[in-house]
N, CA, C and O of each residue as an XYZ file, in Angstrom:
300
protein
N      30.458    -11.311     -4.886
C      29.060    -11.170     -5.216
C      28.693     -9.685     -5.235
O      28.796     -8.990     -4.224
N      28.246     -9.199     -6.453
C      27.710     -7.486     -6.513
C      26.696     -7.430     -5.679
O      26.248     -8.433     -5.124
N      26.175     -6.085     -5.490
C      24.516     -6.124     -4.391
C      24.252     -5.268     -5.582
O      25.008     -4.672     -6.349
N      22.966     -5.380     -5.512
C      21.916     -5.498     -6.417
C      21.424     -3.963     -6.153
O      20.847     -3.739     -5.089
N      21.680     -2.642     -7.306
C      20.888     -1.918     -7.205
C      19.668     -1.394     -6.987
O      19.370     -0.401     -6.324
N      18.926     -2.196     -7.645
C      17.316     -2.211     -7.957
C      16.867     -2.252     -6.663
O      17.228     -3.047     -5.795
N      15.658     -0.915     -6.515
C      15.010     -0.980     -5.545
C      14.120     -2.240     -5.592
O      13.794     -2.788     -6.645
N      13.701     -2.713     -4.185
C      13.315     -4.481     -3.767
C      11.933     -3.848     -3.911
O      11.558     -2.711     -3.625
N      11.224     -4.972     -4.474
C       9.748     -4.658     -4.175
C       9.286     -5.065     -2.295
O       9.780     -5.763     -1.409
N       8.252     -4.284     -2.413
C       7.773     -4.666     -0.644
C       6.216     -4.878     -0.708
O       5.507     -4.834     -1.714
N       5.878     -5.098      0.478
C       4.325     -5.715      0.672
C       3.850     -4.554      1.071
O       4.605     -3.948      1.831
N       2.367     -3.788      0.691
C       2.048     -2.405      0.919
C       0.399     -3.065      1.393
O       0.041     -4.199      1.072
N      -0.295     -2.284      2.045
C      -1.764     -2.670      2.387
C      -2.509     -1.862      2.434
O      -2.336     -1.078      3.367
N      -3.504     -1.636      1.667
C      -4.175     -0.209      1.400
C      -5.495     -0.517      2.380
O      -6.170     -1.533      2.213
N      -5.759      0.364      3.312
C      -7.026     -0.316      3.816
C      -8.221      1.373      4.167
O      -8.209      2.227      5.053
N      -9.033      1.158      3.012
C      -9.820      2.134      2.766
C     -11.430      1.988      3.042
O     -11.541      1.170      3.955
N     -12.418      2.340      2.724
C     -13.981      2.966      3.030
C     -14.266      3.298      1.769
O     -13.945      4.250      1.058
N     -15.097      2.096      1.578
C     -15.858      2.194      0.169
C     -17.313      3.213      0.406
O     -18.033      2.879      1.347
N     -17.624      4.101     -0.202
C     -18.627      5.275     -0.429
C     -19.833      4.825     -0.138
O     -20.447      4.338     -1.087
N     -20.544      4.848      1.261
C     -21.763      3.875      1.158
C     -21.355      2.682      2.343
O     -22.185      2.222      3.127
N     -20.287      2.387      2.316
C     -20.019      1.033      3.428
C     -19.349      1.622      5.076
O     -18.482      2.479      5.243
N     -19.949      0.982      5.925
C     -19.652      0.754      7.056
C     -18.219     -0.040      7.567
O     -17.482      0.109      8.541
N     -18.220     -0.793      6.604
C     -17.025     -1.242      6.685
C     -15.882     -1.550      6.363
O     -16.031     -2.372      5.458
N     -14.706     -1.387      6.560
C     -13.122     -1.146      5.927
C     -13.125     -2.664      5.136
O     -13.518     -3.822      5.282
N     -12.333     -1.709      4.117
C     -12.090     -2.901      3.244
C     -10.282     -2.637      3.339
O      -9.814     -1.711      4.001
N      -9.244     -3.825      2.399
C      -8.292     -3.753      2.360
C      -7.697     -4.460      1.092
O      -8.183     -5.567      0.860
N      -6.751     -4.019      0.252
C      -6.124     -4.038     -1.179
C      -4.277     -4.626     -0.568
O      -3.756     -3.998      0.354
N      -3.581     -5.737     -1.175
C      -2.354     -5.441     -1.258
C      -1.803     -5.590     -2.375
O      -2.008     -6.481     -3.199
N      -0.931     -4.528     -2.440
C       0.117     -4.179     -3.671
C       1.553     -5.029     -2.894
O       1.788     -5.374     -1.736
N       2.310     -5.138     -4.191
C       4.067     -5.449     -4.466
C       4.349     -4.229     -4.915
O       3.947     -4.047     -6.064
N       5.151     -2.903     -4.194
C       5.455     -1.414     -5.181
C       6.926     -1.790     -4.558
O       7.247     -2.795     -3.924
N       7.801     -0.531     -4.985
C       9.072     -0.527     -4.372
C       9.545      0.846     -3.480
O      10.640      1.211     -3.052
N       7.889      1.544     -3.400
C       7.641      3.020     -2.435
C       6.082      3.282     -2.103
O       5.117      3.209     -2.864
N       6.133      3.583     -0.838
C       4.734      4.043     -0.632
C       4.054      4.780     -2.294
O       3.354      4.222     -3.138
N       4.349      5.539     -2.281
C       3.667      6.473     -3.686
C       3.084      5.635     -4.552
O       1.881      5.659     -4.807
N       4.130      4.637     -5.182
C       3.902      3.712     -6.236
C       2.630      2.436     -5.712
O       1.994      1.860     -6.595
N       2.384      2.112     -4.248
C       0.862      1.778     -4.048
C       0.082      2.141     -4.036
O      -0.917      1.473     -4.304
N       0.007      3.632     -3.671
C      -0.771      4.768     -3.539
C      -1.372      4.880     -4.994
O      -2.588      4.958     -5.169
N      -0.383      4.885     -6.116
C      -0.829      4.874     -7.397
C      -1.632      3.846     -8.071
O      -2.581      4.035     -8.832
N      -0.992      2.444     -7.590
C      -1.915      1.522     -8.274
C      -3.009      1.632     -7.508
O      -4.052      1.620     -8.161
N      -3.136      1.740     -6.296
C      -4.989      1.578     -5.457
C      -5.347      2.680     -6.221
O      -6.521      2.799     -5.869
N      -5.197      3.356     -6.832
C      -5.813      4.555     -7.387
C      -6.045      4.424     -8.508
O      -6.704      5.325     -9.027
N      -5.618      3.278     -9.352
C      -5.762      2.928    -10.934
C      -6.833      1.754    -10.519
O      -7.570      1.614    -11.495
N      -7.126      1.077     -9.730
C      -7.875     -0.118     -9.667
C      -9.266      0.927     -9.220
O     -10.408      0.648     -9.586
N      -8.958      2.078     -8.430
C     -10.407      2.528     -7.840
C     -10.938      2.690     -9.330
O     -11.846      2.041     -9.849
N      -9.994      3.935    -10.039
C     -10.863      4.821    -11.336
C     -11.205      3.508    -12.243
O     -12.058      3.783    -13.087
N     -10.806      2.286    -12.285
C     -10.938      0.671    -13.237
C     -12.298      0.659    -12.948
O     -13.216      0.890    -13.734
N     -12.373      0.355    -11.683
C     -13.302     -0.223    -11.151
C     -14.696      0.731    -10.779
O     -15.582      0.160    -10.143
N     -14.803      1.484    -10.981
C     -15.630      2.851    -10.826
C     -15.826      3.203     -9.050
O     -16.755      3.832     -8.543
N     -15.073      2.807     -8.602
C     -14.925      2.927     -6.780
C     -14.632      4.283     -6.346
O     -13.632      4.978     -6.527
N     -15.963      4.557     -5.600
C     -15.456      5.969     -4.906
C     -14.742      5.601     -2.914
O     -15.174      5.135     -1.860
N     -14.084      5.907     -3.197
C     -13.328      5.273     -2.022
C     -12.659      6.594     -0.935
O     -12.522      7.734     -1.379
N     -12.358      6.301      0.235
C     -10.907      6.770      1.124
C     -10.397      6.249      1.504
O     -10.917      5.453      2.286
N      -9.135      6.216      1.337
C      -7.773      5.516      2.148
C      -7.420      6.145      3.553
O      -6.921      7.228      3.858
N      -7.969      4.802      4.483
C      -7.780      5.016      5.645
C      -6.481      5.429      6.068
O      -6.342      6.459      6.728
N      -5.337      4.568      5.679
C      -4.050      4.289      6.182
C      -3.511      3.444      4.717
O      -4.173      2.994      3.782
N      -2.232      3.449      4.937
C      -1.289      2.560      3.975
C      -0.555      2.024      4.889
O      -0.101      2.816      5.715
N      -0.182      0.478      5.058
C       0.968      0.153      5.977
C       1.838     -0.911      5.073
O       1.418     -1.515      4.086
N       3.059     -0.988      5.606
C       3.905     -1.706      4.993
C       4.204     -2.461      6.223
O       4.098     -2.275      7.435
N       4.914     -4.047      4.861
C       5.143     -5.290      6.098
C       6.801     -5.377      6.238
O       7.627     -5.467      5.330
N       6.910     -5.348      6.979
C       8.431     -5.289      7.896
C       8.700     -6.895      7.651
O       8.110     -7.589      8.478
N       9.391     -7.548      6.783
C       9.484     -9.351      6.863
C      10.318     -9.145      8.432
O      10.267    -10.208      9.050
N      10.909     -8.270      9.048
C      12.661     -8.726      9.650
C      11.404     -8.734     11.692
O      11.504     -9.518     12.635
N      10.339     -7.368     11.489
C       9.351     -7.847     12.419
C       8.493     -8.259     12.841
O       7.890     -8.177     13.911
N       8.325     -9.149     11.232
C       7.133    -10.229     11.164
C       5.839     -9.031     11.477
O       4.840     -9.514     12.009
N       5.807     -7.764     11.231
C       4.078     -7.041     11.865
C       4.294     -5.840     10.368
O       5.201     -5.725      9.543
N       2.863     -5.044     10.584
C       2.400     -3.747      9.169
C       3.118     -2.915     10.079
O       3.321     -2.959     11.292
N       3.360     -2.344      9.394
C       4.123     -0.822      9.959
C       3.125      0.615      9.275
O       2.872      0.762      8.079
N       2.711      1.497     10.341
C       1.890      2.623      8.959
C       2.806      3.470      8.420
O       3.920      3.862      8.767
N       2.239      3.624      7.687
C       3.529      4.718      6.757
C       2.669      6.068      6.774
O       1.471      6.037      6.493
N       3.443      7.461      7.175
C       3.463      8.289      7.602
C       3.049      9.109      5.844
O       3.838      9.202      4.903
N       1.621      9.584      5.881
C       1.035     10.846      5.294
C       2.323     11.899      5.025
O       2.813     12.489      5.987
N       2.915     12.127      3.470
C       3.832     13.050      3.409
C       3.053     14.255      3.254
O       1.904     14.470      2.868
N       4.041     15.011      3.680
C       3.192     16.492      3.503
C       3.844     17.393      2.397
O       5.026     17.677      2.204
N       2.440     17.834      1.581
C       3.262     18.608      0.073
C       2.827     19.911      0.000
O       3.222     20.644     -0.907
């Protein structure tokens, strides 16, 4: 049996502060890298005319059943 190149898609959770609200809202993407959720919550904000901040991004670990946060790269 070959193993499968292709990066796996994963479960991503965008959980941001809509402009005006008190309270957190939350988005999930299928990407196959932080970045690539980062990108679509960012195509649904400018869709949707949403001025927003992204609190955190976390990803779901299936193997520890819990979100994991994913660590702010620095550029």
């Amino acid at each position: 049996m070959k193993e499968s190149k292709e990066a796996q898609l994963e479960e991503f959770k965008v959980v941001y502060e809509l402009e005006g609200s008190l309270d957190l809202a939350t988005k999930y993407f299928m990407a196959t890298q932080t970045e690539d959720a980062k990108k679509m919550f960012s195509f649904v904000c400018q869709k949707n005319d949403m001025n927003s901040t992204v609190q955190r991004i976390e990803k779901w670990n299936r193997w520890s059943s819990q979100w994991e946060v994913q660590e702010e790269e620095v550029s």
